[in-house]
Short mmCIF file of C-alpha atoms in Angstrom, two decimals:
data_model
loop_
_atom_site.label_atom_id
_atom_site.label_comp_id
_atom_site.label_asym_id
_atom_site.label_seq_id
_atom_site.Cartn_x
_atom_site.Cartn_y
_atom_site.Cartn_z
CA MET A 1 29.16 236.32 220.65
CA TYR A 2 31.09 238.76 222.90
CA SER A 3 33.91 238.98 220.48
CA SER A 4 31.77 239.82 217.48
CA PRO A 5 32.11 243.26 215.94
CA ARG A 6 28.45 243.91 216.49
CA PHE A 7 28.76 243.31 220.23
CA ARG A 8 31.86 245.46 220.67
CA VAL A 9 30.27 248.42 218.86
CA CYS A 10 27.07 248.19 220.86
CA PHE A 11 28.94 247.89 224.15
CA LEU A 12 31.13 250.91 223.38
CA ILE A 13 28.05 253.00 222.62
CA ALA A 14 26.45 251.91 225.87
CA TRP A 15 29.61 252.68 227.91
CA LEU A 16 30.08 256.15 226.44
CA CYS A 17 26.45 257.04 226.87
CA SER A 18 26.38 255.84 230.47
CA LEU A 19 29.61 257.74 231.28
CA ALA A 20 28.37 261.11 230.05
CA PRO A 21 25.88 262.02 232.79
CA LEU A 22 28.30 260.83 235.50
CA THR A 23 31.04 263.01 234.07
CA TRP A 24 28.91 266.11 234.07
CA ARG A 25 27.70 265.50 237.60
CA TRP A 26 31.30 265.01 238.84
CA LEU A 27 32.49 268.18 237.16
CA ASP A 28 29.37 270.02 238.37
CA THR A 29 29.24 271.54 234.88
CA PRO A 30 25.83 272.52 233.41
CA VAL A 31 25.34 271.53 229.77
CA SER A 32 23.31 273.85 227.52
CA GLY A 33 23.02 274.80 223.90
CA PRO A 34 23.17 272.20 221.15
CA LEU A 35 24.54 269.62 223.65
CA GLY A 36 21.84 270.16 226.24
CA TRP A 37 20.04 267.01 225.10
CA LEU A 38 22.98 264.73 225.91
CA PRO A 39 22.36 264.21 229.66
CA VAL A 40 18.77 263.21 228.86
CA VAL A 41 19.28 261.11 225.76
CA ALA A 42 22.54 259.46 226.83
CA PRO A 43 20.96 257.01 229.30
CA ALA A 44 18.42 255.93 226.70
CA LEU A 45 21.12 255.44 224.14
CA GLY A 46 23.09 253.47 226.69
CA LEU A 47 20.08 251.25 227.36
CA LEU A 48 19.56 250.78 223.63
CA GLY A 49 23.22 249.77 223.32
CA LEU A 50 22.81 247.21 226.04
CA VAL A 51 19.70 245.76 224.40
CA LEU A 52 21.52 245.53 221.13
CA ALA A 53 24.44 243.88 222.87
CA GLY A 54 22.26 241.34 224.50
CA ARG A 55 21.15 240.67 228.02
CA GLY A 56 24.33 238.95 229.20
CA ALA A 57 26.48 241.64 227.79
CA ALA A 58 24.30 244.27 229.49
CA ALA A 59 24.87 242.70 232.87
CA ARG A 60 28.59 242.59 232.37
CA GLY A 61 28.66 246.12 231.01
CA HIS A 62 26.73 247.37 234.00
CA GLN A 63 29.30 245.84 236.34
CA ALA A 64 32.12 247.49 234.43
CA LEU A 65 30.38 250.84 234.55
CA GLN A 66 29.79 250.48 238.28
CA ALA A 67 33.49 249.77 238.86
CA LEU A 68 34.42 252.79 236.79
CA GLN A 69 32.06 255.00 238.75
CA ASP A 70 33.53 253.73 242.04
CA GLU A 71 37.04 254.50 240.79
CA GLN A 72 36.00 257.99 239.76
CA ALA A 73 34.39 258.59 243.17
CA ALA A 74 37.57 257.45 244.92
CA LEU A 75 39.61 259.75 242.70
CA LYS A 76 37.37 262.66 243.55
CA GLN A 77 37.67 261.91 247.29
CA SER A 78 41.45 261.66 246.97
CA LEU A 79 41.58 265.02 245.23
CA GLN A 80 39.44 266.57 247.95
CA GLN A 81 41.69 265.11 250.65
CA SER A 82 44.74 266.40 248.80
CA ARG A 83 43.23 269.88 248.60
CA GLU A 84 42.35 269.75 252.32
CA ALA A 85 45.89 268.63 253.23
CA GLU A 86 47.34 271.43 251.11
CA ARG A 87 45.00 273.93 252.77
CA ARG A 88 46.03 272.77 256.24
CA TRP A 89 49.73 272.85 255.27
CA ARG A 90 49.33 276.35 253.83
CA THR A 91 47.51 277.53 256.95
CA MET A 92 50.25 276.11 259.14
CA VAL A 93 53.08 277.66 257.11
CA ASP A 94 51.28 281.02 256.97
CA ALA A 95 50.87 280.95 260.74
CA LEU A 96 54.60 280.50 261.37
CA PRO A 97 56.38 283.67 262.65
CA ALA A 98 58.99 283.38 259.91
CA GLN A 99 59.39 284.06 256.20
CA ILE A 100 59.39 280.77 254.26
CA ALA A 101 59.93 280.52 250.52
CA HIS A 102 60.91 278.00 247.88
CA LEU A 103 63.03 279.07 244.89
CA ASP A 104 64.02 277.12 241.83
CA ALA A 105 67.51 276.98 240.37
CA GLU A 106 66.94 280.33 238.62
CA GLU A 107 65.87 281.94 241.91
CA ARG A 108 62.26 282.13 240.75
CA THR A 109 59.68 281.95 243.52
CA LEU A 110 57.79 278.66 243.60
CA PHE A 111 56.21 279.29 246.98
CA ALA A 112 56.05 282.09 249.54
CA ASN A 113 54.08 282.14 252.78
CA ARG A 114 51.95 285.01 254.02
CA ARG A 115 54.78 286.45 256.16
CA VAL A 116 56.93 286.97 253.05
CA GLY A 117 54.13 288.94 251.42
CA GLU A 118 53.65 291.09 254.52
CA VAL A 119 57.35 291.97 254.68
CA TYR A 120 57.72 292.88 251.00
CA GLY A 121 54.21 294.23 250.39
CA TYR A 122 53.01 291.66 247.85
CA PRO A 123 50.28 289.02 248.06
CA PRO A 124 52.07 285.64 248.09
CA GLU A 125 50.34 284.49 244.90
CA GLN A 126 51.65 287.55 243.04
CA MET A 127 55.20 286.66 244.04
CA LEU A 128 55.09 283.28 242.29
CA GLY A 129 57.47 283.26 239.37
CA GLY A 130 59.23 286.44 240.50
CA ARG A 131 62.94 286.45 241.24
CA LEU A 132 64.44 286.99 244.68
CA ARG A 133 66.37 290.13 243.76
CA GLU A 134 63.16 291.76 242.42
CA PHE A 135 61.57 291.66 245.85
CA ILE A 136 64.49 292.49 248.14
CA GLY A 137 66.19 295.03 245.87
CA GLU A 138 69.64 295.10 244.28
CA ARG A 139 71.35 296.66 247.28
CA GLU A 140 70.09 294.03 249.71
CA TYR A 141 70.69 291.27 247.17
CA ALA A 142 74.33 292.33 246.78
CA ILE A 143 74.80 291.81 250.53
CA LEU A 144 73.13 288.39 250.53
CA GLU A 145 74.43 287.12 247.19
CA PRO A 146 77.55 285.34 248.59
CA GLN A 147 75.33 283.29 250.92
CA VAL A 148 72.88 282.54 248.07
CA ARG A 149 75.73 281.33 245.87
CA ALA A 150 77.06 279.13 248.67
CA ALA A 151 73.64 277.51 249.09
CA GLN A 152 73.33 276.99 245.32
CA ALA A 153 76.68 275.22 245.48
CA GLY A 154 75.17 272.75 247.92
CA GLN A 155 76.09 274.27 251.29
CA ALA A 156 73.50 274.76 254.02
CA VAL A 157 73.95 278.40 255.07
CA SER A 158 72.90 279.96 258.38
CA PHE A 159 73.76 283.52 259.41
CA GLU A 160 72.50 286.64 261.15
CA HIS A 161 71.62 289.67 259.07
CA ALA A 162 71.08 293.29 260.14
CA VAL A 163 68.55 295.37 258.20
CA PRO A 164 68.57 299.15 258.79
CA ARG A 165 65.05 300.58 259.14
CA PRO A 166 63.71 304.07 259.90
CA ASP A 167 62.42 302.73 263.22
CA GLY A 168 65.74 301.14 264.08
CA THR A 169 67.84 298.23 262.92
CA ARG A 170 66.05 294.90 262.61
CA TYR A 171 67.89 291.61 262.96
CA ALA A 172 67.11 288.34 261.20
CA GLN A 173 68.29 284.75 261.42
CA VAL A 174 68.58 283.55 257.79
CA ASP A 175 68.79 279.92 256.67
CA TYR A 176 69.32 278.78 253.06
CA ILE A 177 68.83 275.03 252.54
CA PRO A 178 69.64 273.46 249.15
CA GLU A 179 66.94 271.34 247.46
CA ARG A 180 68.40 268.30 245.71
CA ASP A 181 66.96 265.94 243.10
CA GLU A 182 67.31 262.17 243.09
CA GLN A 183 70.81 262.49 241.61
CA GLY A 184 71.85 264.88 244.40
CA GLN A 185 71.98 267.92 242.12
CA VAL A 186 70.81 271.25 243.56
CA GLN A 187 67.58 272.24 241.85
CA GLY A 188 66.39 274.97 244.17
CA LEU A 189 66.55 276.56 247.60
CA PHE A 190 64.38 276.61 250.69
CA LEU A 191 64.55 279.94 252.53
CA MET A 192 63.60 280.64 256.14
CA VAL A 193 64.04 284.09 257.70
CA SER A 194 63.20 284.58 261.40
CA ASP A 195 62.97 287.96 263.12
CA ILE A 196 65.37 287.89 266.09
CA THR A 197 65.35 291.63 266.77
CA GLN A 198 64.19 291.35 270.38
CA ARG A 199 66.68 288.61 271.19
CA LYS A 200 69.51 290.43 269.42
CA ARG A 201 68.76 293.72 271.13
CA ALA A 202 68.74 291.91 274.47
CA GLU A 203 72.09 290.30 273.62
CA LEU A 204 73.57 293.64 272.57
CA ALA A 205 72.23 295.31 275.71
CA HIS A 206 73.70 292.51 277.81
CA ALA A 207 77.04 292.77 276.02
CA GLU A 208 77.05 296.54 276.48
CA SER A 209 76.20 296.17 280.15
CA GLU A 210 78.94 293.57 280.57
CA ALA A 211 81.43 295.85 278.80
CA ARG A 212 80.51 298.72 281.13
CA LEU A 213 80.85 296.44 284.14
CA ARG A 214 84.22 295.14 282.93
CA THR A 215 85.44 298.71 282.33
CA LEU A 216 84.28 299.67 285.81
CA THR A 217 85.80 296.66 287.56
CA SER A 218 89.04 296.94 285.62
CA ASN A 219 89.52 300.50 286.83
CA LEU A 220 88.63 299.89 290.45
CA PRO A 221 91.67 299.78 292.76
CA MET A 222 90.86 296.24 293.85
CA LEU A 223 91.05 292.70 292.55
CA ILE A 224 87.63 291.24 291.73
CA SER A 225 87.13 287.63 290.72
CA TYR A 226 84.43 284.97 290.58
CA LEU A 227 84.90 281.27 291.31
CA ASP A 228 82.32 278.63 290.40
CA ARG A 229 81.20 275.85 292.72
CA ASP A 230 84.19 273.74 291.65
CA MET A 231 86.61 276.56 292.62
CA VAL A 232 87.44 277.30 288.99
CA VAL A 233 88.15 280.96 288.13
CA ARG A 234 85.42 282.24 285.80
CA PHE A 235 86.20 285.97 285.96
CA ALA A 236 89.10 288.18 287.01
CA ASN A 237 89.42 291.91 286.39
CA GLY A 238 92.43 293.76 285.02
CA THR A 239 93.88 294.34 288.48
CA PHE A 240 95.09 290.73 288.49
CA GLU A 241 97.47 291.51 285.64
CA GLN A 242 98.52 294.81 287.24
CA TRP A 243 99.49 293.07 290.45
CA PHE A 244 100.81 289.72 289.28
CA GLY A 245 101.75 290.33 285.64
CA VAL A 246 99.45 287.57 284.34
CA PRO A 247 96.60 288.43 281.91
CA ALA A 248 93.17 287.60 283.28
CA SER A 249 92.48 285.50 280.18
CA LYS A 250 95.20 283.06 281.27
CA VAL A 251 93.68 282.73 284.72
CA VAL A 252 90.07 282.12 283.70
CA GLY A 253 89.31 278.41 283.48
CA ARG A 254 91.99 277.39 285.97
CA GLN A 255 91.57 276.00 289.45
CA VAL A 256 92.01 278.75 292.02
CA GLY A 257 94.93 276.88 293.59
CA VAL A 258 96.78 276.92 290.27
CA ALA A 259 95.92 280.57 289.64
CA LEU A 260 97.04 281.81 293.06
CA GLY A 261 99.93 279.48 293.74
CA PRO A 262 100.80 277.52 296.91
CA ALA A 263 101.96 280.52 298.98
CA LEU A 264 98.67 282.39 298.61
CA MET A 265 96.55 279.26 298.95
CA GLU A 266 98.27 278.53 302.26
CA GLN A 267 96.98 281.87 303.54
CA CYS A 268 93.58 281.90 301.81
CA GLY A 269 92.58 278.27 301.26
CA ALA A 270 90.78 277.76 304.57
CA SER A 271 88.83 281.01 304.18
CA LEU A 272 87.80 280.10 300.63
CA GLU A 273 86.52 276.75 301.88
CA ARG A 274 84.46 278.51 304.55
CA ALA A 275 82.96 280.73 301.86
CA ARG A 276 82.25 277.62 299.80
CA GLN A 277 80.19 276.37 302.73
CA GLY A 278 78.09 279.56 302.64
CA GLU A 279 79.91 281.87 305.07
CA ARG A 280 80.88 285.45 304.27
CA VAL A 281 84.57 285.68 305.16
CA THR A 282 86.89 288.65 305.71
CA LEU A 283 90.64 288.31 306.16
CA GLU A 284 93.95 290.08 305.70
CA HIS A 285 96.93 288.45 304.04
CA THR A 286 100.07 289.30 302.11
CA ALA A 287 100.90 288.57 298.48
CA GLN A 288 104.16 288.88 296.60
CA SER A 289 103.47 290.94 293.47
CA ARG A 290 105.53 292.62 290.80
CA LEU A 291 104.99 295.82 292.80
CA GLY A 292 106.53 294.25 295.89
CA LEU A 293 104.92 292.74 298.97
CA LEU A 294 101.26 293.70 299.16
CA HIS A 295 99.06 293.73 302.24
CA LEU A 296 95.56 292.79 301.11
CA HIS A 297 92.17 293.03 302.78
CA ALA A 298 89.99 290.32 301.21
CA THR A 299 86.26 289.59 301.38
CA TYR A 300 84.77 286.33 300.09
CA VAL A 301 81.03 286.47 299.37
CA PRO A 302 79.19 283.22 298.52
CA GLN A 303 76.60 283.33 295.73
CA LEU A 304 73.48 281.35 296.59
CA GLY A 305 71.19 279.59 294.11
CA PRO A 306 67.36 279.45 294.32
CA ASP A 307 67.61 276.39 296.57
CA GLY A 308 70.05 278.09 298.92
CA SER A 309 73.08 276.11 297.80
CA VAL A 310 76.37 277.87 297.04
CA THR A 311 76.87 278.23 293.28
CA GLY A 312 80.02 280.33 293.39
CA ILE A 313 82.17 282.82 295.30
CA TYR A 314 82.85 286.50 294.64
CA THR A 315 86.25 287.66 295.89
CA LEU A 316 87.14 291.31 296.49
CA SER A 317 90.72 292.13 297.53
CA THR A 318 91.85 295.67 298.35
CA ASP A 319 95.48 296.77 298.54
CA VAL A 320 95.96 298.19 302.05
CA THR A 321 99.76 298.32 301.88
CA ALA A 322 99.89 302.11 302.00
CA MET A 323 97.37 302.16 304.83
CA LYS A 324 99.38 299.57 306.74
CA GLU A 325 102.54 301.62 306.29
CA SER A 326 100.75 304.77 307.45
CA GLN A 327 99.39 302.86 310.40
CA ARG A 328 102.88 301.59 311.21
CA GLN A 329 104.26 305.10 311.03
CA LEU A 330 101.47 306.44 313.20
CA ASN A 331 102.05 303.67 315.71
CA GLN A 332 105.74 304.41 315.61
CA LEU A 333 105.08 308.11 316.17
CA ALA A 334 102.71 307.27 318.98
CA MET A 335 105.46 305.23 320.61
CA MET A 336 108.38 307.56 319.82
CA ASP A 337 109.70 310.82 321.19
CA THR A 338 109.85 313.19 318.23
CA LEU A 339 112.83 315.20 319.55
CA THR A 340 115.27 312.40 320.32
CA ALA A 341 113.73 309.59 318.16
CA LEU A 342 113.82 307.42 321.29
CA PRO A 343 110.82 305.47 322.62
CA ASN A 344 108.43 307.70 324.55
CA ARG A 345 106.60 307.31 327.86
CA ARG A 346 103.88 305.06 326.35
CA SER A 347 106.41 302.73 324.79
CA PHE A 348 108.36 302.66 328.06
CA HIS A 349 105.32 301.64 330.12
CA ASP A 350 104.46 298.82 327.67
CA ARG A 351 108.03 297.52 327.82
CA LEU A 352 108.23 297.81 331.61
CA GLN A 353 105.01 295.81 332.10
CA ALA A 354 106.29 293.08 329.78
CA THR A 355 109.65 293.00 331.61
CA MET A 356 108.01 292.75 335.02
CA ALA A 357 105.84 289.86 333.79
CA ARG A 358 108.88 287.98 332.47
CA VAL A 359 110.80 288.51 335.72
CA GLN A 360 107.84 287.23 337.73
CA ALA A 361 107.51 284.17 335.49
CA SER A 362 111.19 283.26 335.12
CA GLY A 363 112.71 284.42 338.39
CA SER A 364 115.39 286.38 336.51
CA GLN A 365 116.41 289.92 337.40
CA ALA A 366 116.28 293.29 335.69
CA ALA A 367 116.98 296.89 336.57
CA LEU A 368 115.28 300.22 336.05
CA MET A 369 117.34 303.42 335.75
CA ILE A 370 116.03 306.95 335.99
CA LEU A 371 118.50 309.64 334.92
CA ASP A 372 118.55 313.30 333.94
CA VAL A 373 120.95 316.06 332.90
CA ASP A 374 122.49 317.87 335.83
CA HIS A 375 121.59 321.59 335.94
CA PHE A 376 119.59 321.31 332.71
CA LYS A 377 117.24 324.16 333.66
CA SER A 378 120.09 326.65 333.90
CA ILE A 379 121.47 325.48 330.53
CA ASN A 380 118.07 325.88 328.90
CA ASP A 381 117.47 329.28 330.47
CA SER A 382 120.91 330.70 329.66
CA LEU A 383 121.49 329.27 326.18
CA GLY A 384 117.89 329.00 324.95
CA HIS A 385 115.50 326.20 324.06
CA ALA A 386 117.31 325.35 320.82
CA ALA A 387 120.50 324.71 322.76
CA GLY A 388 118.51 322.74 325.31
CA ASP A 389 117.06 320.53 322.55
CA THR A 390 120.56 319.91 321.18
CA VAL A 391 121.72 318.85 324.64
CA LEU A 392 118.78 316.45 325.06
CA LYS A 393 119.35 314.80 321.65
CA ALA A 394 123.08 314.39 322.30
CA PHE A 395 122.43 313.07 325.81
CA GLY A 396 119.89 310.47 324.58
CA ALA A 397 122.21 309.29 321.78
CA CYS A 398 125.11 308.95 324.24
CA VAL A 399 123.09 306.80 326.65
CA GLN A 400 121.76 304.66 323.79
CA ALA A 401 125.28 304.00 322.53
CA THR A 402 126.42 302.91 325.98
CA VAL A 403 123.88 300.12 326.65
CA ARG A 404 123.10 296.92 324.73
CA PRO A 405 120.82 296.99 321.67
CA THR A 406 118.35 294.83 323.59
CA ASP A 407 118.11 297.35 326.43
CA LEU A 408 115.50 300.11 326.26
CA VAL A 409 116.39 303.82 326.46
CA ALA A 410 113.34 306.12 326.56
CA ARG A 411 112.60 309.78 327.22
CA LEU A 412 109.75 310.43 329.64
CA GLY A 413 109.72 314.19 329.15
CA GLY A 414 111.90 317.24 329.74
CA ASP A 415 115.39 316.02 330.64
CA GLU A 416 114.09 312.84 332.33
CA PHE A 417 115.20 309.57 330.72
CA VAL A 418 114.85 305.90 331.70
CA VAL A 419 116.76 302.71 330.92
CA ILE A 420 115.48 299.12 331.29
CA LEU A 421 118.19 296.48 331.62
CA GLU A 422 116.98 292.89 331.20
CA ASP A 423 118.42 289.40 331.69
CA LEU A 424 120.76 290.31 334.57
CA HIS A 425 122.43 287.45 336.44
CA ASP A 426 122.52 289.55 339.56
CA GLY A 427 121.19 292.91 340.62
CA CYS A 428 124.73 294.16 341.07
CA ASP A 429 125.28 293.76 337.29
CA ALA A 430 123.43 297.06 336.85
CA ALA A 431 126.12 299.04 338.69
CA PRO A 432 128.86 298.78 336.01
CA VAL A 433 126.37 299.83 333.33
CA ALA A 434 125.30 302.87 335.38
CA GLY A 435 128.97 303.76 335.89
CA LYS A 436 129.64 303.55 332.12
CA ILE A 437 126.74 305.89 331.44
CA VAL A 438 127.98 308.47 333.95
CA GLU A 439 131.50 308.25 332.49
CA ALA A 440 130.32 308.52 328.85
CA VAL A 441 128.19 311.61 329.56
CA ARG A 442 131.03 313.21 331.51
CA HIS A 443 133.26 313.00 328.44
CA LEU A 444 130.56 314.24 326.05
CA GLN A 445 131.64 317.60 324.58
CA LEU A 446 129.00 319.74 322.88
CA ASP A 447 129.46 322.67 320.48
CA LEU A 448 126.51 325.06 320.71
CA ASP A 449 127.00 327.74 318.07
CA GLY A 450 130.66 328.18 318.98
CA THR A 451 130.13 327.64 322.69
CA SER A 452 131.77 324.52 324.11
CA LEU A 453 129.68 322.78 326.76
CA ARG A 454 130.21 319.76 329.00
CA ILE A 455 127.38 318.08 330.91
CA THR A 456 127.00 315.44 333.61
CA THR A 457 124.21 313.11 334.70
CA SER A 458 122.83 311.59 337.86
CA VAL A 459 121.42 308.04 337.75
CA GLY A 460 119.08 306.23 340.15
CA VAL A 461 118.92 302.43 339.81
CA ALA A 462 116.28 300.06 341.22
CA VAL A 463 116.79 296.32 340.83
CA LEU A 464 113.75 294.33 339.81
CA ASP A 465 113.69 290.88 341.34
CA GLY A 466 111.08 288.16 341.58
CA ARG A 467 109.20 289.86 344.36
CA ALA A 468 105.71 290.98 343.46
CA GLN A 469 105.51 294.76 343.13
CA THR A 470 103.72 297.33 341.04
CA GLU A 471 105.11 299.57 338.36
CA ALA A 472 104.55 302.59 340.58
CA GLN A 473 106.50 301.00 343.43
CA LEU A 474 109.42 300.23 341.14
CA MET A 475 109.41 303.77 339.74
CA ALA A 476 109.35 305.22 343.26
CA ARG A 477 112.39 303.16 344.26
CA ALA A 478 114.35 304.28 341.19
CA ASP A 479 113.34 307.89 341.75
CA ALA A 480 114.47 307.70 345.37
CA ALA A 481 117.84 306.35 344.22
CA LEU A 482 118.15 309.30 341.81
CA TYR A 483 117.46 311.70 344.65
CA GLN A 484 120.26 310.08 346.64
CA ALA A 485 122.68 310.49 343.71
CA LYS A 486 121.88 314.19 343.42
CA LYS A 487 122.07 314.65 347.14
CA ALA A 488 125.55 313.12 347.09
CA GLY A 489 126.76 315.77 344.63
CA ARG A 490 125.48 314.71 341.18
CA ASP A 491 127.63 313.22 338.36
CA ARG A 492 127.18 309.79 339.87
CA PHE A 493 124.73 306.88 340.27
CA HIS A 494 123.02 305.34 343.25
CA ILE A 495 121.65 301.79 343.25
CA VAL A 496 118.98 300.28 345.49
CA ILE A 497 119.16 296.52 345.90
CA GLU A 498 116.60 294.90 348.14
CA ALA A 499 116.66 291.23 349.07
CA PRO A 500 113.77 289.11 347.78
CA ALA A 501 110.93 288.49 350.16
CA PRO A 502 111.38 285.32 352.20
CA ILE A 503 109.55 282.23 350.98
CA ALA A 504 106.77 281.31 353.33
#
């Protein structure tokens, strides 16, 4: 029965007639005109078809129709879900702060988000089908074309791109990602362009600031460096190369011990460790450079992190060699008689105090001599001060040449000179030295602008033994001995030797 031609025809009529109203409802399409009767008549025709097909066939046909309607409803729901997913995806892509586009193999636009339209002044839907070069212009395209070709060849391309604008240069991070088919062939490109202007301007400003700082530090007359917490050199200015002949680039990344060498680390290592523990350290040390031996004043400043821990050390080293030399010269001038180049009164007193302390400690003996030029005032008055200065310089040089290099000859002022003799075995050892001085001066012949002059000297000697006494007492004894030499007729010496105080 169900396979008869009559049944199949009737069932087909019923199915078509039952499907019609459902189709129009699903499409939400009004039917008018000559076909306006179909939605009304179709159910009746469907019922008539079922009657003609028979009751059993009607039941089965109704089940088939119901299944078809369920399938159509599911399809409609799936389409709605697909549209909703596409809407959400589009909303998400449009909300991204980047230009996103999809091009086919011919560079035609298949998709562009809202940001692309805003940048180029087109609604995204109007850009569909348009080519990339049409929107960005030939000049811009010529700049980007090598990267486009690389992406079309299958290479993922990422680069930064500068775009001049009336309001200033804008910077973009550009990414071209190839789209491949199942066979791995490139069939299009995905484009993403992000505005990195703020970040790039910050980077450029930082680089410019760093360049200014490097220029400044490289021209400062000091060595500046930075060590990290592991004592690795992370920065050194140009002074390092000026002093040591090694480019800063070859020092950065090395341990400070390797960069400075063992000699410098021996002087600076302990101070660097103190700075590593958080202490600000100042020290002076020497360094052998290609300029010679440098005297350096160094300051180590620890850098502290947010938690108070030391994250690194700044080192600042200043060349104080010239200052040290000036200081040495000033000290030398302060301790030297400018006329005779002999030690002056200040230097003499320092040496005498040290000698007296050694004699007290060791029990050895020494001697102090006070001597002057006999009749110097008359020489100075008759021949003039220039002649007097010549006499004093010659007299000082003669005395200096007579004693040992370890003995001190000093000028106290005027024509008054002193000699300190140390390490004497006996106080009487000073007498032969005093006699040699008197003899040497006696044979000194001076030529003062054609005038031949001979001079003599008187010497008073006080022996310094282990007995406690003051500097003034010793000077008074030597001065009294000098008075005795002059009283005896000058051109001679007189020595005062006193026995040590008895031991209680």
